[in-house]
Short mmCIF file of the N, C-alpha and C atoms (twelve columns), coordinates in Angstrom:
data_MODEL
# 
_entry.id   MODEL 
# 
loop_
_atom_site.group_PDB 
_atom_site.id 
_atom_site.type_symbol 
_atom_site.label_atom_id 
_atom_site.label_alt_id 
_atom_site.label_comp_id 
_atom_site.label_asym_id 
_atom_site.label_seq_id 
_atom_site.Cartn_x 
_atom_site.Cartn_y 
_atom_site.Cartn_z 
_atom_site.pdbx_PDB_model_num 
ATOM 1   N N  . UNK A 1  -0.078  1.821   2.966  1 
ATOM 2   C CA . UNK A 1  -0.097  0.713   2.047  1 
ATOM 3   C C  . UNK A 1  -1.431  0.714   1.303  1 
ATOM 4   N N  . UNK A 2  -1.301  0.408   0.014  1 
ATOM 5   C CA . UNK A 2  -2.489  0.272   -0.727 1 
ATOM 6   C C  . UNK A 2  -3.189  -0.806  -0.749 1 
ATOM 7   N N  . UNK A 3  -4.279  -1.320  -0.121 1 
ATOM 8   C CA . UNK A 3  -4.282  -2.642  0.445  1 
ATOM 9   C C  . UNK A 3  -4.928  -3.216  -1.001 1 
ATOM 10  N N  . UNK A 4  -5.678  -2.171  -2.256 1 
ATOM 11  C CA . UNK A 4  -6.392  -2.748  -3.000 1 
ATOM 12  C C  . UNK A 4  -4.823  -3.303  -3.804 1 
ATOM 13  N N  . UNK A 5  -3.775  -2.360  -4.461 1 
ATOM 14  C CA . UNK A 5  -3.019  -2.957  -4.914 1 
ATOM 15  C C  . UNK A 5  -2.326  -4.375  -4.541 1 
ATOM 16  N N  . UNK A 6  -2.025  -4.424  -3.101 1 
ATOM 17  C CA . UNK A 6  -1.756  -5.725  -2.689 1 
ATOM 18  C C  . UNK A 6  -1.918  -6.825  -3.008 1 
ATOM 19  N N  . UNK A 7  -3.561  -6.494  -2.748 1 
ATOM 20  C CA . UNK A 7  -4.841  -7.663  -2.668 1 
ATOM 21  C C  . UNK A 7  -5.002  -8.161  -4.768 1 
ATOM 22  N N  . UNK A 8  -4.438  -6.887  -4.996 1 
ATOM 23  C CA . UNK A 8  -4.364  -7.339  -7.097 1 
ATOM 24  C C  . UNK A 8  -2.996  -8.580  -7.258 1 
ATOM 25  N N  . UNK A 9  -2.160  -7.475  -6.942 1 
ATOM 26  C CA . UNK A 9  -0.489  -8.235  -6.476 1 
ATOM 27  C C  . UNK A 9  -0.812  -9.918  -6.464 1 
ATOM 28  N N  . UNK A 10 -1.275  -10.051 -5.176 1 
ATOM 29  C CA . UNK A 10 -1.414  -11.446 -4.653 1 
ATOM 30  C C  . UNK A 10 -2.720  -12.431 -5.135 1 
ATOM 31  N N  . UNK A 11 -3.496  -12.026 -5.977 1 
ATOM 32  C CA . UNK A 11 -4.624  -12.680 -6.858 1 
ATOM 33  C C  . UNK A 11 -3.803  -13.075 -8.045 1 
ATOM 34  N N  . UNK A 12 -2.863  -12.201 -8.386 1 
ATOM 35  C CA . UNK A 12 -2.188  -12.919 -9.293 1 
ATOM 36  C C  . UNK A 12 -1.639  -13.756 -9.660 1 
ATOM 37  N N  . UNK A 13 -0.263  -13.932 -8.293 1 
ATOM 38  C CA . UNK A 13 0.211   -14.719 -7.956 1 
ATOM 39  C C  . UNK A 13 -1.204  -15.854 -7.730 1 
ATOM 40  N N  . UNK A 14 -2.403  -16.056 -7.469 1 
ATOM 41  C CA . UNK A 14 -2.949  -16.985 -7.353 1 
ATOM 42  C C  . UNK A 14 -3.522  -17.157 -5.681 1 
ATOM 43  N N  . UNK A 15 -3.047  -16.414 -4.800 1 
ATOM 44  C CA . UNK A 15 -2.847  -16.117 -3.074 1 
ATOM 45  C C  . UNK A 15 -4.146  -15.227 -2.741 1 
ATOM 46  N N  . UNK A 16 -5.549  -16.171 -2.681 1 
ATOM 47  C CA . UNK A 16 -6.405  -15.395 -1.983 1 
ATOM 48  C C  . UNK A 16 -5.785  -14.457 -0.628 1 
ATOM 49  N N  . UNK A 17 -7.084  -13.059 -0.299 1 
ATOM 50  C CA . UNK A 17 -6.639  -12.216 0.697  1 
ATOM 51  C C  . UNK A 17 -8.143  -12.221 1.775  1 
ATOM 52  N N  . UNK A 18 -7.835  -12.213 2.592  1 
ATOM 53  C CA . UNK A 18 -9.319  -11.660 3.391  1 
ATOM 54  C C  . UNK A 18 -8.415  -10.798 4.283  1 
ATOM 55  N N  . UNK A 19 -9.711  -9.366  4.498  1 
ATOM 56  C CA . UNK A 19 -8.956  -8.832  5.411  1 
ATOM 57  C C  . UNK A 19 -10.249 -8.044  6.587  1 
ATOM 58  N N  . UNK A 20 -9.570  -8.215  7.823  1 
ATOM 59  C CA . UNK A 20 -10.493 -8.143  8.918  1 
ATOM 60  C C  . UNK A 20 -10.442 -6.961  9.682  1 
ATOM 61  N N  . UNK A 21 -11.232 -6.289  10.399 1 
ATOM 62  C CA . UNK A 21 -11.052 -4.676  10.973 1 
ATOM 63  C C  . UNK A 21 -10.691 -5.555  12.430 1 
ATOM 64  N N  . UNK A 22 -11.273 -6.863  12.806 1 
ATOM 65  C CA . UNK A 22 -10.442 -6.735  14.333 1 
ATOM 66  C C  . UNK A 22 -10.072 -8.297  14.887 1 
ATOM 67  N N  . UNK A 23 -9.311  -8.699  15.886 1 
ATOM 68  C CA . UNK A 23 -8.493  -9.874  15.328 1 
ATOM 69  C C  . UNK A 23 -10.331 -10.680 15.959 1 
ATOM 70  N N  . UNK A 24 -10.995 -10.227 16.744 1 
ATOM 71  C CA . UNK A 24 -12.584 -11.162 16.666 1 
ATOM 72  C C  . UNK A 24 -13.091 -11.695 15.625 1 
ATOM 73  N N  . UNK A 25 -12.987 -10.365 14.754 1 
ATOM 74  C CA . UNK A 25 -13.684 -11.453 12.986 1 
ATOM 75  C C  . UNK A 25 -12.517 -11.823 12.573 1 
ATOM 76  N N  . UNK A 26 -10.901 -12.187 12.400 1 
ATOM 77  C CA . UNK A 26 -10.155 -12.755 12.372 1 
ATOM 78  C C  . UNK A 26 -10.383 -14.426 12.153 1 
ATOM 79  N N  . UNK A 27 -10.846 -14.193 14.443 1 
ATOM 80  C CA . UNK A 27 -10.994 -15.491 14.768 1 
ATOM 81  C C  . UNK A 27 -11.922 -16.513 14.026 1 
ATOM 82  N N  . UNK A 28 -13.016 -15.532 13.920 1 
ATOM 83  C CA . UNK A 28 -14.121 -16.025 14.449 1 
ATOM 84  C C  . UNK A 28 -14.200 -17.144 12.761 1 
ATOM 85  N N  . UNK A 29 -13.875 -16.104 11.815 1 
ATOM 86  C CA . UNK A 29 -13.379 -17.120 10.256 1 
ATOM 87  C C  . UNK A 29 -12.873 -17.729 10.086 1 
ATOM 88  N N  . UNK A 30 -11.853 -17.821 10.582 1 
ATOM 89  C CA . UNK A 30 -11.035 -18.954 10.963 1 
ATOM 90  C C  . UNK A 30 -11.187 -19.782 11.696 1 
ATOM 91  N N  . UNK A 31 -11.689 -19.891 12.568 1 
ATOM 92  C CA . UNK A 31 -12.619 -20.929 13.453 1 
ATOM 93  C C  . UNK A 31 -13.882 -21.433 12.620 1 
ATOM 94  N N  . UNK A 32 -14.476 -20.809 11.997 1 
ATOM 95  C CA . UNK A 32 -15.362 -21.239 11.088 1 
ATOM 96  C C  . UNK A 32 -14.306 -22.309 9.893  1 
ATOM 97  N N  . UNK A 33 -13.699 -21.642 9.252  1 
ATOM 98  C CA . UNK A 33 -13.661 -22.613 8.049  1 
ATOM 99  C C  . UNK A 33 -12.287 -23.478 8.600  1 
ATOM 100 N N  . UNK A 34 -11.980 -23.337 9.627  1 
ATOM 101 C CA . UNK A 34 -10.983 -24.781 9.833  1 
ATOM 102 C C  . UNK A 34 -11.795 -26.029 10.669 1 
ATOM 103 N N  . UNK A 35 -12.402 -25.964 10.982 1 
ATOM 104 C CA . UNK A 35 -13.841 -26.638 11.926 1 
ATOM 105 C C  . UNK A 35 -13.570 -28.104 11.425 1 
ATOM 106 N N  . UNK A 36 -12.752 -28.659 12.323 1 
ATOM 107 C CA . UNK A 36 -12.699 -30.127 12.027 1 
ATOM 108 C C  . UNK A 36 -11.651 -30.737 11.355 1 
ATOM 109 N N  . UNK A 37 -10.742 -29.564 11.279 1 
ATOM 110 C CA . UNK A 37 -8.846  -29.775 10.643 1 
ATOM 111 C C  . UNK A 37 -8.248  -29.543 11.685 1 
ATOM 112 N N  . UNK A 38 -6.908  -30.246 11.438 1 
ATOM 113 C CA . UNK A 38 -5.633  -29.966 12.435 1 
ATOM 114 C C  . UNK A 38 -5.085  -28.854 11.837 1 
ATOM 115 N N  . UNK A 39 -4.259  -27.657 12.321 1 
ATOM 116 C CA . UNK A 39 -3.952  -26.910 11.400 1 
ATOM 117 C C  . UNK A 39 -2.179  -26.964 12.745 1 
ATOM 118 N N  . UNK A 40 -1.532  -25.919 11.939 1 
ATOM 119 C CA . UNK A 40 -0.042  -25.620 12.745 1 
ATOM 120 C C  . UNK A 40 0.441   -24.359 12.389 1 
ATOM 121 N N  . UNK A 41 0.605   -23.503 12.986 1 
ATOM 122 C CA . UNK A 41 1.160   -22.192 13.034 1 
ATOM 123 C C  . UNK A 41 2.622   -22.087 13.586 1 
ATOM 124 N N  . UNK A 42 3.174   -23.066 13.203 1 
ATOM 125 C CA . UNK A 42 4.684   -22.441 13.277 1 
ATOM 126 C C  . UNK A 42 5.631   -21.416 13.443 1 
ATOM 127 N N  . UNK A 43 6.042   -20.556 14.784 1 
ATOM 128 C CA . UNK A 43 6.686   -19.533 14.391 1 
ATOM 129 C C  . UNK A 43 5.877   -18.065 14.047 1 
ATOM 130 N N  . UNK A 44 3.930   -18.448 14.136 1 
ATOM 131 C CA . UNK A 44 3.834   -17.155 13.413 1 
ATOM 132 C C  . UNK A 44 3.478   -15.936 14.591 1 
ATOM 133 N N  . UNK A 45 4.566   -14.846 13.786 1 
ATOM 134 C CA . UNK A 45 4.483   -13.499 14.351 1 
ATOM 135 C C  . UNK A 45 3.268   -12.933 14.709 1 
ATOM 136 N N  . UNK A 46 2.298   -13.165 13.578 1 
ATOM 137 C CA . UNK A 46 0.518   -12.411 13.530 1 
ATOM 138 C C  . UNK A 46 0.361   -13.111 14.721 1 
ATOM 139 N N  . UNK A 47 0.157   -13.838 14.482 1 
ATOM 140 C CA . UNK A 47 -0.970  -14.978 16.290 1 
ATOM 141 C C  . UNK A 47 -0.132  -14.178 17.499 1 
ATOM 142 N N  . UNK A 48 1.502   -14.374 17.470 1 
ATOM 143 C CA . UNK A 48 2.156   -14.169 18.620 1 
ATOM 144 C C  . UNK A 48 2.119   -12.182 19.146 1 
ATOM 145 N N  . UNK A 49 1.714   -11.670 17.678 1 
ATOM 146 C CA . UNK A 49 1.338   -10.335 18.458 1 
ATOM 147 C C  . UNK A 49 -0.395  -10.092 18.591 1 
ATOM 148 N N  . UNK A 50 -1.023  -11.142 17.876 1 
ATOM 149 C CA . UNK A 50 -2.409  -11.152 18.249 1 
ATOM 150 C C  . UNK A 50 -3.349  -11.249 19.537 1 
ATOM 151 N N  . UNK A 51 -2.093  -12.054 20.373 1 
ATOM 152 C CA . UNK A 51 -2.337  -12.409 21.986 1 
ATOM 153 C C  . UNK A 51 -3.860  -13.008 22.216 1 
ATOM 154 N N  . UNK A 52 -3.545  -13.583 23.033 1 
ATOM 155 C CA . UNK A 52 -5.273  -14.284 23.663 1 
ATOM 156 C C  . UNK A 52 -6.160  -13.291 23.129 1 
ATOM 157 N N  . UNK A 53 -7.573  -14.181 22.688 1 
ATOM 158 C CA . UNK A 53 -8.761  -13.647 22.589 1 
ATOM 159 C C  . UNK A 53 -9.410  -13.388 23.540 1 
# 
């Protein structure tokens, strides 16, 4: 997959991308910028094959 084309693809559409080499800096951004929100992951596949940190 061409991740730069993707990452064009989905700027277009308006759909920021970040992308991480391991699910630690994953977390660790996401723990950063939700810091003090409720959030809900419904159903998602990524987390459920991401398994415990």
């Amino acid at each position: 997959m061409d991740i730069g084309a993707f990452e064009a693809n989905l700027k277009w559409r308006g759909i920021a991308l970040k992308v991480f080499d391991t699910k630690e800096e994953a977390a660790a951004y996401l723990t950063a910028s939700i810091k003090g929100k409720t959030v809900g992951f419904g159903g998602s596949m990524t987390l459920e094959e991401m398994g415990p940190l």
